[in-house]
Coordinates of C-alpha atoms and ligand atoms in Angstrom, one line a residue:
M24 CA 25.6 -14.6 8.4
T25 CA 25.7 -11.4 10.3
H26 CA 23.9 -8.6 8.5
R27 CA 23.9 -4.9 8.0
T28 CA 20.3 -4.2 8.8
I29 CA 17.8 -1.4 8.4
H30 CA 15.1 -1.8 11.0
L31 CA 12.1 0.0 9.6
F32 CA 9.8 1.5 12.3
R33 CA 6.2 2.1 11.1
K34 CA 3.8 1.5 14.0
G35 CA 5.6 -0.2 16.9
L36 CA 7.3 3.0 18.0
R37 CA 8.8 1.5 21.1
L38 CA 11.8 -0.3 22.5
H39 CA 10.0 -2.6 25.0
D40 CA 8.5 -5.8 23.6
N41 CA 9.9 -5.2 20.2
P42 CA 10.6 -8.8 18.9
T43 CA 11.5 -7.6 15.4
L44 CA 14.1 -5.2 16.7
V45 CA 15.5 -8.0 18.9
A46 CA 15.7 -10.3 15.9
A47 CA 17.4 -7.5 13.9
L48 CA 20.0 -6.9 16.7
E49 CA 20.7 -10.6 17.2
S50 CA 21.3 -11.2 13.5
S51 CA 23.4 -8.1 12.6
E52 CA 26.8 -6.5 13.0
A53 CA 25.4 -3.1 12.2
L54 CA 21.9 -1.8 12.6
Y55 CA 20.2 1.4 11.3
P56 CA 16.9 2.3 13.0
V57 CA 14.9 4.1 10.3
Y58 CA 11.6 5.9 10.1
V59 CA 10.4 6.9 6.7
L60 CA 7.9 9.8 7.0
D61 CA 6.0 8.8 3.9
R62 CA 3.3 11.4 3.9
A63 CA 1.6 10.0 0.8
F64 CA 1.4 6.6 2.4
L65 CA 0.2 7.9 5.8
E66 CA -2.4 10.2 4.4
G67 CA -3.5 7.7 1.7
A68 CA -4.0 5.0 4.3
M69 CA -6.3 7.0 6.7
R70 CA -7.3 10.5 7.3
M71 CA -4.9 12.1 9.6
G72 CA -5.7 15.2 11.5
A73 CA -3.3 17.7 13.1
L74 CA -3.6 16.2 16.6
R75 CA -2.5 12.8 15.4
W76 CA 0.4 14.3 13.4
R77 CA 1.5 16.0 16.6
F78 CA 1.2 12.7 18.5
L79 CA 3.3 10.9 15.8
L80 CA 6.1 13.5 15.8
Q81 CA 6.2 13.5 19.6
S82 CA 6.4 9.7 19.5
L83 CA 9.2 9.8 17.0
R84 CA 11.2 12.2 19.1
D85 CA 10.7 10.0 22.2
L86 CA 11.9 7.0 20.2
Q87 CA 14.9 9.0 19.1
R88 CA 15.7 9.8 22.7
G89 CA 15.2 6.2 23.7
L90 CA 17.6 4.9 21.0
A91 CA 20.2 7.6 21.9
A92 CA 20.1 6.5 25.5
L93 CA 21.0 3.0 24.3
G94 CA 23.9 4.3 22.2
S95 CA 22.0 4.3 18.9
R96 CA 19.9 6.8 17.0
L97 CA 16.9 7.1 14.8
Y98 CA 17.2 8.1 11.1
V99 CA 14.1 9.9 10.0
L100 CA 13.8 10.6 6.3
Q101 CA 10.9 12.0 4.3
G102 CA 9.8 10.5 1.0
R103 CA 8.2 7.4 -0.4
H104 CA 9.3 4.2 1.4
E105 CA 10.6 2.4 -1.7
A106 CA 12.7 5.3 -3.0
V107 CA 14.2 6.2 0.4
L108 CA 15.0 2.6 1.3
R109 CA 16.5 1.9 -2.1
E110 CA 18.9 4.8 -1.7
L111 CA 19.8 3.9 2.0
V112 CA 20.5 0.2 1.1
R113 CA 22.9 1.4 -1.5
R114 CA 24.5 4.1 0.7
W115 CA 24.9 1.9 3.8
G116 CA 25.6 -1.5 2.2
V117 CA 22.6 -3.0 3.8
T118 CA 21.9 -6.8 3.6
Q119 CA 18.7 -7.1 5.7
L120 CA 15.4 -5.3 6.2
T121 CA 13.3 -5.9 9.3
F122 CA 9.9 -4.5 10.0
D123 CA 6.8 -5.5 12.1
A124 CA 4.1 -7.5 10.4
E125 CA 0.8 -5.5 10.2
V126 CA -2.6 -6.6 9.0
E127 CA -4.3 -3.6 7.3
P128 CA -4.6 -3.8 3.5
F129 CA -2.5 -0.6 3.1
Y130 CA 0.3 -2.2 5.1
A131 CA -0.1 -5.5 3.2
R132 CA 0.5 -3.5 0.0
L133 CA 3.5 -1.7 1.5
D134 CA 4.8 -5.1 2.7
D135 CA 4.5 -6.6 -0.7
S136 CA 6.4 -3.7 -2.2
L137 CA 9.1 -3.9 0.5
R138 CA 9.5 -7.6 -0.1
A139 CA 9.7 -7.1 -3.8
L140 CA 12.4 -4.5 -3.3
A141 CA 14.3 -6.8 -0.9
Q142 CA 14.2 -9.5 -3.5
E143 CA 15.4 -7.2 -6.2
L144 CA 18.3 -6.0 -4.0
G145 CA 19.1 -9.4 -2.6
L146 CA 18.2 -8.5 1.0
S147 CA 17.0 -10.8 3.7
V148 CA 13.7 -9.9 5.4
Q149 CA 12.6 -10.5 9.0
S150 CA 9.1 -9.6 10.2
C151 CA 7.5 -10.5 13.6
V152 CA 4.0 -9.9 14.9
A153 CA 4.1 -7.2 17.6
H154 CA 1.0 -5.1 17.3
T155 CA -1.5 -7.7 18.4
L156 CA -1.6 -10.4 21.0
Y157 CA -1.6 -13.2 18.5
D158 CA -0.7 -13.6 14.9
V159 CA -4.3 -13.2 13.7
K160 CA -3.6 -15.7 10.9
R161 CA -3.2 -18.3 13.6
I162 CA -6.7 -17.5 15.0
I163 CA -8.2 -17.7 11.6
K164 CA -6.5 -21.0 10.9
A165 CA -7.7 -22.4 14.3
N166 CA -11.2 -21.4 13.3
G167 CA -11.1 -23.4 10.1
G168 CA -9.8 -20.7 7.9
K169 CA -12.5 -18.1 8.7
P170 CA -12.4 -15.3 11.2
P171 CA -14.7 -15.9 14.2
L172 CA -17.4 -13.4 13.8
T173 CA -18.7 -13.2 17.3
Y174 CA -16.7 -12.3 20.4
K175 CA -17.9 -15.5 22.1
K176 CA -16.7 -17.7 19.3
F177 CA -13.5 -15.7 19.2
L178 CA -12.9 -16.4 22.9
Q179 CA -13.6 -20.1 22.3
V180 CA -10.9 -20.2 19.6
L181 CA -8.4 -18.4 21.9
S182 CA -9.1 -20.9 24.7
V183 CA -7.9 -23.6 22.3
L184 CA -4.8 -21.6 21.2
G185 CA -3.8 -20.8 24.8
E186 CA -2.0 -17.7 26.0
P187 CA -0.4 -15.2 23.6
D188 CA 3.4 -15.2 23.2
K189 CA 5.3 -13.6 26.1
P190 CA 6.7 -10.1 25.4
A191 CA 10.2 -10.0 23.9
R192 CA 13.2 -9.5 26.1
E193 CA 14.4 -6.1 27.0
I194 CA 16.8 -4.3 24.7
T195 CA 19.9 -3.0 26.4
R196 CA 23.0 -0.9 25.7
Q197 CA 25.0 -4.1 25.4
D198 CA 22.9 -5.0 22.4
F199 CA 24.0 -1.8 20.7
E200 CA 27.6 -2.4 21.8
K201 CA 27.6 -5.7 20.0
C202 CA 25.7 -4.4 17.1
K203 CA 26.5 -0.7 16.5
T204 CA 24.5 1.9 14.7
P205 CA 27.1 3.5 12.4
T206 CA 27.0 7.2 12.2
E207 CA 27.6 9.1 9.0
E208 CA 30.3 11.7 9.3
G209 CA 28.8 15.2 9.8
S210 CA 25.2 13.9 9.9
E211 CA 24.6 14.6 13.6
N212 CA 21.9 17.2 12.7
E213 CA 20.6 15.4 9.7
Y214 CA 17.8 12.9 9.8
Q215 CA 15.9 14.7 12.6
V216 CA 12.2 14.4 13.3
P217 CA 10.6 17.4 11.5
T218 CA 8.5 19.9 13.3
L219 CA 4.8 20.5 12.7
E220 CA 5.9 23.7 11.2
D221 CA 8.2 22.0 8.8
L222 CA 5.2 19.9 7.6
G223 CA 3.0 23.0 7.4
I224 CA 0.6 21.6 10.0
E225 CA -1.0 23.9 12.6
V226 CA -2.3 22.9 16.0
D227 CA -3.0 25.5 18.6
V228 CA -4.6 23.3 21.3
E229 CA -3.0 22.1 24.5
V230 CA -1.2 18.8 24.6
L231 CA -3.2 16.5 26.8
W232 CA -1.8 13.2 25.4
P233 CA 1.9 13.6 24.7
G234 CA 3.0 11.0 22.3
G235 CA 5.6 8.4 22.9
E236 CA 6.6 5.3 24.7
T237 CA 7.8 7.1 27.8
Q238 CA 4.5 8.7 28.4
G239 CA 2.6 5.5 27.5
L240 CA 4.6 3.5 30.0
K241 CA 4.2 6.2 32.6
R242 CA 0.5 6.2 32.2
L243 CA 0.4 2.4 32.2
E244 CA 2.3 2.2 35.5
K245 CA 0.1 4.8 37.1
H246 CA -3.0 2.7 36.3
L247 CA -1.4 -0.6 37.4
E248 CA -0.5 0.9 40.7
S249 CA -4.1 0.6 41.7
Q250 CA -4.6 -3.1 41.8
G251 CA -8.1 -2.9 43.2
W252 CA -9.1 -0.7 40.2
V253 CA -7.6 -3.2 37.8
V254 CA -9.2 -6.3 39.2
N255 CA -12.6 -4.7 39.5
F256 CA -12.6 -2.9 36.2
S257 CA -15.9 -3.2 34.5
K258 CA -16.3 -1.2 31.3
P259 CA -20.0 -0.5 31.5
R260 CA -19.5 1.0 34.9
T261 CA -17.0 3.5 33.8
I262 CA -18.2 7.1 33.3
P263 CA -18.4 8.6 29.9
N264 CA -18.5 12.2 31.1
S265 CA -16.0 12.3 33.9
L266 CA -13.6 15.3 33.5
L267 CA -10.6 12.9 33.5
P268 CA -10.7 9.6 31.7
S269 CA -12.4 6.9 33.8
T270 CA -10.8 4.2 31.7
T271 CA -7.1 3.8 31.0
G272 CA -6.8 6.3 28.2
L273 CA -4.0 4.2 26.7
S274 CA -5.6 3.8 23.3
P275 CA -3.5 6.4 21.5
Y276 CA -0.3 4.6 22.8
F277 CA -1.6 1.2 21.7
S278 CA -2.7 2.5 18.3
L279 CA 0.8 3.7 17.3
G280 CA 2.5 0.9 19.1
C281 CA 4.1 3.2 21.7
L282 CA 2.8 0.6 24.2
S283 CA 2.8 -3.1 23.7
V284 CA -0.6 -4.7 24.1
R285 CA 1.2 -8.0 25.0
S286 CA 3.1 -6.3 27.8
F287 CA -0.2 -4.8 29.1
Y288 CA -1.9 -8.1 28.9
Y289 CA 0.7 -9.9 30.9
R290 CA 0.9 -7.2 33.5
L291 CA -2.8 -7.6 33.9
S292 CA -2.4 -11.4 34.2
N293 CA 0.1 -10.9 37.0
I294 CA -2.2 -8.7 38.9
Y295 CA -5.2 -11.0 38.4
A296 CA -3.1 -13.9 39.6
Q297 CA -2.6 -12.1 43.0
S298 CA -6.3 -11.5 43.5
K299 CA -9.1 -13.9 44.5
N300 CA -11.6 -12.5 42.1
H301 CA -11.3 -10.3 39.1
S302 CA -13.6 -9.1 36.4
L303 CA -13.6 -11.1 33.1
P304 CA -14.0 -10.5 29.4
P305 CA -16.0 -8.9 27.9
V306 CA -16.0 -6.2 30.6
S307 CA -12.5 -6.6 32.2
L308 CA -9.4 -4.8 31.1
Q309 CA -8.1 -7.9 29.5
G310 CA -11.5 -8.2 27.8
Q311 CA -10.9 -4.7 26.3
V312 CA -7.7 -5.7 24.6
L313 CA -9.4 -8.8 23.4
W314 CA -12.0 -6.7 21.8
R315 CA -9.2 -5.0 20.0
E316 CA -7.8 -8.4 18.9
F317 CA -11.3 -9.5 17.8
F318 CA -11.7 -6.5 15.5
Y319 CA -8.2 -6.9 14.1
T320 CA -8.9 -10.6 13.4
V321 CA -12.2 -10.0 11.6
A322 CA -10.9 -7.0 9.7
S323 CA -7.8 -8.9 8.5
A324 CA -10.0 -11.4 6.6
T325 CA -13.1 -9.4 5.7
P326 CA -13.1 -7.6 2.3
N327 CA -14.0 -3.9 2.4
F328 CA -14.1 -3.9 6.2
T329 CA -14.2 -0.1 6.3
K330 CA -17.1 0.1 3.8
M331 CA -20.7 -1.0 3.6
A332 CA -20.6 -1.9 -0.1
G333 CA -18.9 -5.2 -0.8
N334 CA -18.6 -5.9 2.9
P335 CA -20.1 -9.4 3.4
I336 CA -20.8 -9.0 7.2
C337 CA -22.4 -5.5 7.0
L338 CA -26.1 -4.8 6.6
Q339 CA -26.7 -2.9 3.4
I340 CA -28.7 0.2 4.5
N341 CA -30.1 3.1 2.5
W342 CA -28.7 5.7 4.8
Y343 CA -29.7 9.3 4.1
E344 CA -27.3 11.6 2.4
N345 CA -27.5 14.9 4.2
Q346 CA -24.4 17.0 4.2
E347 CA -25.9 19.8 6.3
A348 CA -26.9 17.4 9.1
L349 CA -23.5 15.6 9.0
D350 CA -21.8 19.0 9.3
K351 CA -23.9 19.9 12.3
W352 CA -22.9 16.7 14.0
R353 CA -19.3 17.0 13.1
T354 CA -19.0 20.6 14.2
A355 CA -20.9 20.1 17.5
Q356 CA -24.0 22.1 16.4
T357 CA -26.7 19.5 16.9
G358 CA -28.4 21.5 19.6
F359 CA -28.2 18.5 22.0
P360 CA -25.6 19.5 24.6
W361 CA -24.5 15.9 25.4
I362 CA -23.8 15.2 21.7
D363 CA -22.1 18.6 21.1
A364 CA -20.0 18.4 24.2
I365 CA -18.6 15.0 23.1
M366 CA -17.9 16.2 19.6
T367 CA -16.2 19.2 21.1
Q368 CA -14.0 17.1 23.3
L369 CA -13.2 14.9 20.3
R370 CA -12.1 17.8 18.1
Q371 CA -10.2 19.6 20.8
E372 CA -8.5 16.7 22.6
G373 CA -8.6 13.7 20.2
W374 CA -9.9 11.2 22.8
I375 CA -13.4 10.5 24.1
H376 CA -14.7 7.8 26.3
H377 CA -16.1 4.6 24.8
L378 CA -19.6 5.2 25.9
A379 CA -19.4 8.8 24.6
R380 CA -18.4 7.3 21.3
H381 CA -21.5 5.2 21.6
A382 CA -23.7 8.2 22.2
V383 CA -22.5 10.2 19.2
A384 CA -22.3 7.2 16.9
C385 CA -25.8 6.1 17.7
F386 CA -27.1 9.6 17.2
L387 CA -25.5 10.0 13.8
T388 CA -26.7 6.6 12.5
R389 CA -29.6 4.5 13.7
G390 CA -30.6 6.8 16.5
D391 CA -31.4 10.1 15.0
L392 CA -29.8 11.2 11.8
W393 CA -29.8 8.0 9.8
I394 CA -26.5 8.9 8.2
S395 CA -24.0 6.2 7.2
W396 CA -21.6 4.9 9.7
E397 CA -18.9 5.4 7.1
E398 CA -19.3 9.1 7.4
G399 CA -18.9 9.0 11.2
M400 CA -15.9 6.7 10.9
K401 CA -14.2 9.2 8.6
V402 CA -14.7 12.0 11.1
F403 CA -13.4 9.9 13.9
E404 CA -10.5 8.9 11.8
E405 CA -9.5 12.5 11.3
Y406 CA -9.9 13.6 14.9
L407 CA -9.1 10.6 17.1
L408 CA -5.6 10.1 18.4
D409 CA -6.2 6.4 18.6
A410 CA -7.8 6.2 15.1
D411 CA -7.4 2.6 14.0
Y412 CA -8.5 0.9 10.7
S413 CA -9.9 -2.2 12.3
V414 CA -11.2 -1.0 15.6
N415 CA -12.8 2.2 14.3
A416 CA -14.7 0.5 11.5
G417 CA -15.6 -2.5 13.7
N418 CA -17.1 -0.3 16.4
W419 CA -18.9 1.9 13.9
M420 CA -20.6 -1.2 12.4
W421 CA -21.4 -2.2 15.9
L422 CA -23.0 1.1 17.0
S423 CA -25.0 1.5 13.8
A424 CA -26.2 -2.2 14.3
S425 CA -24.8 -2.9 10.8
A426 CA -22.9 -5.9 12.2
F427 CA -21.9 -7.5 15.6
F428 CA -24.6 -5.7 17.7
H429 CA -28.2 -6.8 17.3
Q430 CA -30.2 -5.2 20.1
Y431 CA -31.0 -2.4 17.7
T432 CA -34.2 -1.6 19.5
R433 CA -32.1 0.1 22.2
I434 CA -31.5 3.6 21.1
F435 CA -29.6 6.0 23.3
C436 CA -31.5 9.2 24.3
P437 CA -29.3 12.2 23.7
V438 CA -30.7 13.8 26.9
R439 CA -31.0 11.0 29.4
F440 CA -27.8 9.1 28.6
G441 CA -25.4 11.8 29.8
R442 CA -27.5 13.0 32.6
R443 CA -27.4 9.7 34.5
T444 CA -23.7 10.0 35.3
D445 CA -23.3 13.8 35.4
P446 CA -26.7 15.3 36.5
D447 CA -25.1 18.8 37.1
G448 CA -23.7 18.8 33.6
Q449 CA -20.1 19.6 34.7
Y450 CA -18.8 18.0 31.5
L451 CA -21.2 20.1 29.4
R452 CA -20.2 23.3 31.1
K453 CA -16.5 22.5 30.4
Y454 CA -16.9 21.8 26.7
L455 CA -19.8 24.1 25.9
P456 CA -19.0 27.4 27.7
A457 CA -22.1 29.0 26.2
L458 CA -24.2 26.8 28.5
K459 CA -22.1 27.1 31.6
N460 CA -24.5 29.2 33.5
F461 CA -27.6 27.1 32.8
P462 CA -29.3 25.6 35.8
S463 CA -28.7 21.8 36.0
K464 CA -32.4 21.2 35.5
Y465 CA -32.3 22.5 31.9
I466 CA -28.7 22.0 30.9
Y467 CA -29.3 18.7 28.9
E468 CA -32.3 20.2 27.1
P469 CA -31.8 24.0 27.2
W470 CA -34.6 24.6 24.7
T471 CA -37.1 23.7 27.4
A472 CA -35.9 26.5 29.7
P473 CA -38.3 29.5 30.0
P474 CA -37.0 32.7 28.3
E475 CA -36.2 34.3 31.6
V476 CA -34.0 31.4 32.6
Q477 CA -32.2 31.6 29.3
E478 CA -31.7 35.3 29.6
E479 CA -30.3 34.9 33.1
A480 CA -27.9 32.2 31.9
G481 CA -26.7 34.6 29.2
C482 CA -27.6 32.1 26.5
I483 CA -30.6 32.4 24.2
V484 CA -31.3 29.1 22.6
G485 CA -31.6 29.5 18.8
K486 CA -29.2 32.5 19.0
D487 CA -26.3 31.7 21.3
Y488 CA -26.7 27.9 21.1
P489 CA -28.6 26.0 18.5
L490 CA -32.1 24.6 18.8
P491 CA -32.2 20.8 18.6
M492 CA -31.8 19.7 15.0
V493 CA -34.3 16.9 15.3
D494 CA -37.2 15.7 17.5
H495 CA -35.5 12.7 19.1
S496 CA -38.5 10.7 19.9
E497 CA -40.0 11.2 16.5
V498 CA -36.9 10.3 14.4
S499 CA -35.8 7.5 16.6
Q500 CA -39.2 5.8 16.2
R501 CA -39.0 6.3 12.5
N502 CA -35.5 4.9 12.4
L503 CA -36.5 1.9 14.5
A504 CA -39.1 1.0 11.9
L505 CA -36.5 1.4 9.1
M506 CA -34.0 -0.8 10.9
R507 CA -36.7 -3.4 11.5
Q508 CA -37.4 -3.5 7.8
V509 CA -33.7 -3.8 6.9
R510 CA -33.3 -6.7 9.4
S511 CA -36.3 -8.6 8.1
E512 CA -35.0 -8.3 4.5
Q513 CA -31.4 -9.1 5.4
E514 CA -31.8 -11.7 8.1
N515 CA -29.0 -13.9 6.6
T516 CA -26.4 -11.1 6.8
A517 CA -27.5 -10.2 10.3
Q518 CA -27.0 -13.8 11.4
L519 CA -23.4 -13.8 10.3
T520 CA -22.2 -11.8 13.3
R521 CA -24.8 -12.9 15.7
D522 CA -24.4 -15.7 18.2
L523 CA -27.8 -17.3 18.7
A524 CA -26.8 -18.4 22.1
D525 CA -26.0 -14.8 22.9
D526 CA -29.5 -13.7 22.3
P527 CA -31.7 -14.0 25.4
M528 CA -34.8 -14.3 23.2
E529 CA -33.3 -17.3 21.5
V530 CA -32.2 -19.2 24.5
G531 CA -35.1 -18.1 26.6
V532 CA -33.1 -17.4 29.8
K533 CA -34.7 -15.8 32.7
R534 CA -33.8 -12.2 33.2
E535 CA -34.8 -9.3 35.3
H536 CA -35.0 -6.0 33.7
Q537 CA -35.6 -2.8 35.5
D538 CA -35.5 -0.1 33.1
D539 CA -33.9 2.8 32.2
Q540 CA -33.8 5.5 34.8
G541 CA -32.2 3.2 37.3
S542 CA -31.2 1.0 34.5
V543 CA -30.3 -2.3 36.0
T544 CA -30.2 -5.3 33.8
Q545 CA -29.2 -8.6 35.4
D546 CA -28.4 -11.8 33.8
H547 CA -29.5 -14.8 35.8
S548 CA -28.9 -17.4 33.2
E549 CA -27.2 -20.6 34.0
K550 CA -23.6 -20.6 32.9
P551 CA -22.2 -23.5 31.0
E552 CA -19.0 -25.2 31.9
R553 CA -16.0 -23.1 30.9
A554 CA -13.2 -24.3 28.7
S555 CA -10.9 -21.7 30.2
K556 CA -11.7 -19.2 32.8
R557 CA -9.7 -16.4 31.3
F558 CA -11.2 -16.7 27.9
S559 CA -14.6 -17.7 29.1
P560 CA -17.1 -16.5 26.5
D561 CA -19.7 -16.6 29.3
S562 CA -18.0 -14.4 31.8
D563 CA -19.7 -14.1 35.0
C564 CA -21.6 -10.9 34.7
K565 CA -24.0 -11.5 37.5
A566 CA -22.6 -9.0 39.9
L567 CA -22.7 -6.2 37.4
S568 CA -25.4 -3.8 36.6
Y569 CA -25.6 -2.1 33.3
S570 CA -26.9 1.2 32.3
W571 CA -26.3 0.8 28.7
A572 CA -26.2 -1.8 26.1
S573 CA -22.5 -1.8 25.6
D574 CA -19.6 -4.0 24.6
G575 CA -21.6 -7.1 23.9
M576 CA -23.5 -7.0 27.1
R577 CA -26.5 -9.2 26.8
L578 CA -29.6 -7.2 27.2
P579 CA -33.2 -8.3 26.7
E580 CA -34.5 -7.5 23.3
L581 CA -37.3 -5.1 23.9
S582 CA -39.9 -4.2 21.4
G583 CA -39.1 -0.7 20.3
E584 CA -37.8 0.6 23.6
V585 CA -36.1 3.9 23.2
M586 CA -33.7 4.7 26.0
Ligands
LIG630 P1 -9.9 1.1 28.0 O1 -11.3 0.8 28.3 O2 -8.9 1.4 29.0 O3 -9.4 -0.3 27.2 C1 -8.0 -0.6 27.1 C2 -7.7 -0.8 25.6 O4 -8.5 -1.8 25.0 C3 -8.0 0.4 24.7 O5 -6.9 1.3 24.8 C4 -8.1 -0.2 23.4 O6 -6.9 -0.5 22.8 C5 -8.8 -1.5 23.7 N1 -10.3 -1.4 23.6 C6 -11.1 -0.9 24.5 N2 -12.4 -0.9 24.0 C7 -12.4 -1.4 22.8 C8 -13.3 -1.7 21.8 N3 -14.6 -1.5 22.0 N4 -12.9 -2.2 20.6 C9 -11.6 -2.5 20.4 N5 -10.7 -2.2 21.3 C10 -11.0 -1.7 22.5 N6 -10.6 2.4 19.7 C11 -9.4 2.6 19.1 O7 -8.4 2.3 19.7 N7 -9.4 3.2 17.9 C12 -10.5 3.7 17.2 O8 -10.4 4.2 16.1 C13 -11.8 3.5 17.9 N8 -12.9 3.9 17.3 C14 -14.1 3.7 17.9 C15 -15.3 4.1 17.3 C16 -16.5 3.9 17.9 C17 -17.8 4.3 17.2 C18 -16.5 3.3 19.2 C19 -17.9 3.1 19.9 C20 -15.4 2.9 19.8 C21 -14.2 3.0 19.2 N9 -13.0 2.6 19.8 C22 -11.8 2.8 19.1 C23 -13.0 1.7 20.9 C24 -12.9 2.3 22.3 O9 -13.9 3.3 22.4 C25 -11.5 2.9 22.6 O10 -10.6 1.9 22.4 C26 -11.5 3.2 24.1 O11 -12.5 4.1 24.4 C27 -10.1 3.8 24.3 O12 -10.0 4.3 25.7 P2 -9.2 3.6 26.7 O13 -7.8 3.4 26.2 O14 -9.3 4.3 28.0 O15 -9.9 2.1 26.8

């Protein structure tokens, strides 16, 4: 049967690697690409700040242009999904509904209601996985019905499953010649993407991350041009406070599906295939998208993944409730320039480097303020362009050592962390103009500058810039003791996301550790045979030196070391 189909875009705002759209085109005589701007759904699912609204509208406009170039168009309608679709099905004589499969609970609920509607109206439904490398249900099935809870175990399961599906074929003008998008008489100016103004949303900051597939692909191509950079990419070596992103900066595009993670993965594979050596997971670029996949997999099968209560993998911690302290952190008023600069970049631009996320997340939770990771996650959700249900919560649990990460004795110093890679504080000067004339010597701890230095810099600490809100060494030691206590009481929960073989203290491997200022930690452990090099859970990290405990890097468990 050939259908009259509505292809419903939700995430997946792209035309490349769009298997559901290909399936829709191949099974239909008429196809209506539709986006339902269901504000209640979007805002009920996750907090959505103005920057992300802007990114979404830009992405929709780009999709509209992309479809027009293929001889089709995008119908954008505002309202609740069910009511809008019910009306369109009737008006257009639709027989099939297609949409990408998604994993978040709010999408699962929407999918259920769409399937119920389809059943009621007698529509066929087609739905393919396009937002992740694998259908995460396959990963869970291959792991005996449970999500693998460590990255290492996750890679082992993937090595059994083999490579992800190849990206879908290209969609061309011929597709839309065979399967036309009917136009409604006189509707040329209808169904347009609304403006921010239409939605009553104000944003007055520069666009640094224009939304849409076109921009995403352009940025992707730019990165892949530099094959040396790709093959040597090692996440811990990238710089959190460079003035331009030292990583790909593609996350906003992946999060809304303007870019296909599968296309990226295979482009990387092609580059790796041409080189003698390349970095490996967890630190390589492919390793990064596998982290994403890991969190998607665990989130899809863990109840209350974005909460502490009722979340079986998360340590239950009596975090402090302190609205005033939370507000200082959120509004970049902690008095620690490194933390405040990062929070300023987040609020103004909607993207910060992974290790910068580490710094502010550790500071809010187990490092300094002992405030719940859920509070931090909500703030990130509002401001990040790449805000993502699974990845955000997964990383917040990681950083707060509530799950996944167990070297909790390592606490980032809000002064030394940033200074290592930007001793002159160029990043601080950019985001905290009040401090721009401070001498480098004092810029990370301006409260230590003598009064005459502060006067000369035109910034009196306590008046023009806040005093530090806590004594870092005092509170971090207190927090360490609290965390130790939690761990000893909840050892069983902690073990769930911990791979014993990952812990150097458990396997007793020989390591060298040079601390902190030079920060070199090397792993000289023997590597076991690999099932598959690409998915090796024991990637060869020998050549790398690490300054931070990041991304599952195996660092010695030190007793109470505060970095
Ligand atoms: P690259 O290093 O270039 O990596 C390429 C892609 O791999 C990224 O675009 C992203 O899709 C994926 N990736 C990289 N690192 C991770 C990771 N640790 N976990 C999962 N996927 C990863 N990322 C989000 O996409 N959305 C979030 O809401 C989010 N919240 C975070 C919260 C905290 C507290 C922390 C510490 C990290 C969070 N991350 C989140 C993960 C990571 O910081 C970003 O994905 C990364 O910094 C994006 O920059 P990039 O595209 O240059 O990454």
